[in-house]
Amino acid sequence: MGGWQVRTARWVMAVQAVASIGIWVVQLLTVLERLDHGQDVPGSVWLVLVLNPVIAVLVAVAAAFLAWHAWAATLGVAMEVIGVVSALISVITGYYQAVVAIVLAIAVITLIVRRRQPAVV
């Protein structure tokens, strides 16, 4: 099962996964630097450090299998919804650049959902 919707969704999801791992590396280095300086690291930061790579891997898996397995579409939509919620929290806390992540996630969800609907002629 191919089509431009699936190809585009897979490409965007792959970029999201790679970007998420990149952000995770920066977060990890920041936490290590804080620890080196004897600063406290809140529990929520540790939670993000654990969840971020897990989510990135799940997005990559969904992207890899999206064209061939129905479960990958469900996984992809679920991960994108989690991404929207996470980005929305970022926007609310003042990181307005996360609006881009919300727009991309909604676009991917739309592409995944529409790929199963027949074209209207």
PDB file of C-alpha atoms in Angstrom:
ATOM      1  CA  MET A   1       0.000   0.000   0.000  1.00  0.00           C
ATOM      2  CA  GLY A   2       1.758   3.108  -1.215  1.00  0.00           C
ATOM      3  CA  GLY A   3       0.751   6.465  -2.484  1.00  0.00           C
ATOM      4  CA  TRP A   4       1.995   9.939  -1.899  1.00  0.00           C
ATOM      5  CA  GLN A   5       0.185  10.195   1.452  1.00  0.00           C
ATOM      6  CA  VAL A   6       2.046   7.219   2.875  1.00  0.00           C
ATOM      7  CA  ARG A   7       5.388   8.298   1.420  1.00  0.00           C
ATOM      8  CA  THR A   8       4.984  11.824   2.780  1.00  0.00           C
ATOM      9  CA  ALA A   9       3.835  10.630   6.213  1.00  0.00           C
ATOM     10  CA  ARG A  10       6.755   8.182   6.403  1.00  0.00           C
ATOM     11  CA  TRP A  11       9.261  10.870   5.428  1.00  0.00           C
ATOM     12  CA  VAL A  12       7.943  13.405   7.948  1.00  0.00           C
ATOM     13  CA  MET A  13       7.838  10.763  10.702  1.00  0.00           C
ATOM     14  CA  ALA A  14      11.421   9.725   9.960  1.00  0.00           C
ATOM     15  CA  VAL A  15      12.540  13.361  10.203  1.00  0.00           C
ATOM     16  CA  GLN A  16      10.589  13.719  13.468  1.00  0.00           C
ATOM     17  CA  ALA A  17      12.315  10.640  14.909  1.00  0.00           C
ATOM     18  CA  VAL A  18      15.788  11.856  13.963  1.00  0.00           C
ATOM     19  CA  ALA A  19      15.056  15.365  15.294  1.00  0.00           C
ATOM     20  CA  SER A  20      13.707  13.902  18.518  1.00  0.00           C
ATOM     21  CA  ILE A  21      16.897  11.903  19.051  1.00  0.00           C
ATOM     22  CA  GLY A  22      18.924  15.060  18.359  1.00  0.00           C
ATOM     23  CA  ILE A  23      16.914  16.995  20.935  1.00  0.00           C
ATOM     24  CA  TRP A  24      17.329  14.107  23.375  1.00  0.00           C
ATOM     25  CA  VAL A  25      21.121  14.263  23.000  1.00  0.00           C
ATOM     26  CA  VAL A  26      21.066  17.996  23.778  1.00  0.00           C
ATOM     27  CA  GLN A  27      18.798  17.372  26.781  1.00  0.00           C
ATOM     28  CA  LEU A  28      21.089  14.610  28.030  1.00  0.00           C
ATOM     29  CA  LEU A  29      24.184  16.795  27.695  1.00  0.00           C
ATOM     30  CA  THR A  30      22.420  19.635  29.522  1.00  0.00           C
ATOM     31  CA  VAL A  31      21.444  17.325  32.395  1.00  0.00           C
ATOM     32  CA  LEU A  32      24.968  15.932  32.623  1.00  0.00           C
ATOM     33  CA  GLU A  33      26.374  19.467  32.743  1.00  0.00           C
ATOM     34  CA  ARG A  34      23.942  20.415  35.519  1.00  0.00           C
ATOM     35  CA  LEU A  35      24.919  17.311  37.470  1.00  0.00           C
ATOM     36  CA  ASP A  36      28.616  18.139  37.008  1.00  0.00           C
ATOM     37  CA  HIS A  37      27.945  21.519  38.591  1.00  0.00           C
ATOM     38  CA  GLY A  38      26.053  20.014  41.511  1.00  0.00           C
ATOM     39  CA  GLN A  39      22.703  21.392  40.373  1.00  0.00           C
ATOM     40  CA  ASP A  40      19.432  19.631  41.032  1.00  0.00           C
ATOM     41  CA  VAL A  41      17.559  17.968  38.162  1.00  0.00           C
ATOM     42  CA  PRO A  42      13.762  17.715  38.591  1.00  0.00           C
ATOM     43  CA  GLY A  43      12.043  14.361  38.234  1.00  0.00           C
ATOM     44  CA  SER A  44      10.086  15.575  35.224  1.00  0.00           C
ATOM     45  CA  VAL A  45      13.357  16.077  33.349  1.00  0.00           C
ATOM     46  CA  TRP A  46      14.393  12.497  34.098  1.00  0.00           C
ATOM     47  CA  LEU A  47      11.007  11.314  32.827  1.00  0.00           C
ATOM     48  CA  VAL A  48      11.513  13.208  29.574  1.00  0.00           C
ATOM     49  CA  LEU A  49      15.012  11.741  29.220  1.00  0.00           C
ATOM     50  CA  VAL A  50      13.534   8.251  29.387  1.00  0.00           C
ATOM     51  CA  LEU A  51      10.413   8.825  27.293  1.00  0.00           C
ATOM     52  CA  ASN A  52      11.900  10.904  24.483  1.00  0.00           C
ATOM     53  CA  PRO A  53      14.029   8.149  22.883  1.00  0.00           C
ATOM     54  CA  VAL A  54      11.251   5.585  23.403  1.00  0.00           C
ATOM     55  CA  ILE A  55       8.799   7.804  21.542  1.00  0.00           C
ATOM     56  CA  ALA A  56      11.364   8.490  18.800  1.00  0.00           C
ATOM     57  CA  VAL A  57      11.895   4.766  18.269  1.00  0.00           C
ATOM     58  CA  LEU A  58       8.140   4.112  18.180  1.00  0.00           C
ATOM     59  CA  VAL A  59       7.662   6.885  15.594  1.00  0.00           C
ATOM     60  CA  ALA A  60      10.467   5.385  13.492  1.00  0.00           C
ATOM     61  CA  VAL A  61       8.934   1.898  13.741  1.00  0.00           C
ATOM     62  CA  ALA A  62       5.520   3.248  12.718  1.00  0.00           C
ATOM     63  CA  ALA A  63       7.104   5.058   9.766  1.00  0.00           C
ATOM     64  CA  ALA A  64       9.029   1.972   8.685  1.00  0.00           C
ATOM     65  CA  PHE A  65       5.965  -0.285   8.615  1.00  0.00           C
ATOM     66  CA  LEU A  66       3.260   2.227   7.682  1.00  0.00           C
ATOM     67  CA  ALA A  67       2.955   1.050   4.084  1.00  0.00           C
ATOM     68  CA  TRP A  68       2.530  -2.614   4.981  1.00  0.00           C
ATOM     69  CA  HIS A  69       0.811  -3.066   8.344  1.00  0.00           C
ATOM     70  CA  ALA A  70      -2.431  -1.607   9.711  1.00  0.00           C
ATOM     71  CA  TRP A  71      -1.069  -1.582  13.268  1.00  0.00           C
ATOM     72  CA  ALA A  72       1.631   0.864  12.134  1.00  0.00           C
ATOM     73  CA  ALA A  73      -1.052   3.392  11.196  1.00  0.00           C
ATOM     74  CA  THR A  74      -2.581   3.088  14.664  1.00  0.00           C
ATOM     75  CA  LEU A  75       0.838   3.408  16.286  1.00  0.00           C
ATOM     76  CA  GLY A  76       1.696   6.377  14.085  1.00  0.00           C
ATOM     77  CA  VAL A  77      -1.505   8.241  14.941  1.00  0.00           C
ATOM     78  CA  ALA A  78      -1.045   7.483  18.654  1.00  0.00           C
ATOM     79  CA  MET A  79       2.542   8.787  18.623  1.00  0.00           C
ATOM     80  CA  GLU A  80       1.504  11.913  16.724  1.00  0.00           C
ATOM     81  CA  VAL A  81      -1.283  12.582  19.244  1.00  0.00           C
ATOM     82  CA  ILE A  82       1.282  12.260  22.042  1.00  0.00           C
ATOM     83  CA  GLY A  83       3.457  14.684  20.071  1.00  0.00           C
ATOM     84  CA  VAL A  84       0.605  17.200  19.816  1.00  0.00           C
ATOM     85  CA  VAL A  85      -0.059  17.024  23.559  1.00  0.00           C
ATOM     86  CA  SER A  86       3.640  17.390  24.357  1.00  0.00           C
ATOM     87  CA  ALA A  87       4.054  20.306  21.962  1.00  0.00           C
ATOM     88  CA  LEU A  88       0.926  21.962  23.310  1.00  0.00           C
ATOM     89  CA  ILE A  89       2.408  21.800  26.810  1.00  0.00           C
ATOM     90  CA  SER A  90       5.579  23.389  25.416  1.00  0.00           C
ATOM     91  CA  VAL A  91       3.586  26.200  23.814  1.00  0.00           C
ATOM     92  CA  ILE A  92       1.674  26.831  27.035  1.00  0.00           C
ATOM     93  CA  THR A  93       4.947  27.035  28.970  1.00  0.00           C
ATOM     94  CA  GLY A  94       6.355  29.612  26.563  1.00  0.00           C
ATOM     95  CA  TYR A  95       8.153  27.602  23.879  1.00  0.00           C
ATOM     96  CA  TYR A  96       6.118  28.933  20.969  1.00  0.00           C
ATOM     97  CA  GLN A  97       8.281  27.268  18.324  1.00  0.00           C
ATOM     98  CA  ALA A  98       6.535  24.010  19.268  1.00  0.00           C
ATOM     99  CA  VAL A  99       3.596  25.208  17.155  1.00  0.00           C
ATOM    100  CA  VAL A 100       5.564  23.840  14.193  1.00  0.00           C
ATOM    101  CA  ALA A 101       5.542  20.383  15.802  1.00  0.00           C
ATOM    102  CA  ILE A 102       1.777  20.612  16.295  1.00  0.00           C
ATOM    103  CA  VAL A 103       1.222  21.526  12.642  1.00  0.00           C
ATOM    104  CA  LEU A 104       3.471  18.681  11.439  1.00  0.00           C
ATOM    105  CA  ALA A 105       1.799  16.140  13.725  1.00  0.00           C
ATOM    106  CA  ILE A 106      -1.681  17.150  12.563  1.00  0.00           C
ATOM    107  CA  ALA A 107      -0.504  16.937   8.941  1.00  0.00           C
ATOM    108  CA  VAL A 108       0.864  13.414   9.504  1.00  0.00           C
ATOM    109  CA  ILE A 109      -2.337  12.306  11.252  1.00  0.00           C
ATOM    110  CA  THR A 110      -4.352  13.654   8.322  1.00  0.00           C
ATOM    111  CA  LEU A 111      -2.143  11.837   5.802  1.00  0.00           C
ATOM    112  CA  ILE A 112      -2.380   8.550   7.693  1.00  0.00           C
ATOM    113  CA  VAL A 113      -6.151   8.740   8.104  1.00  0.00           C
ATOM    114  CA  ARG A 114      -6.800   9.818   4.516  1.00  0.00           C
ATOM    115  CA  ARG A 115      -4.678   7.059   3.010  1.00  0.00           C
ATOM    116  CA  ARG A 116      -7.426   4.555   3.846  1.00  0.00           C
ATOM    117  CA  GLN A 117     -10.260   6.594   2.362  1.00  0.00           C
ATOM    118  CA  PRO A 118     -11.103   6.077  -1.316  1.00  0.00           C
ATOM    119  CA  ALA A 119     -10.673   9.049  -3.605  1.00  0.00           C
ATOM    120  CA  VAL A 120     -13.843  10.930  -4.476  1.00  0.00           C
ATOM    121  CA  VAL A 121     -14.319  11.242  -8.204  1.00  0.00           C
TER     122      VAL A 121
END
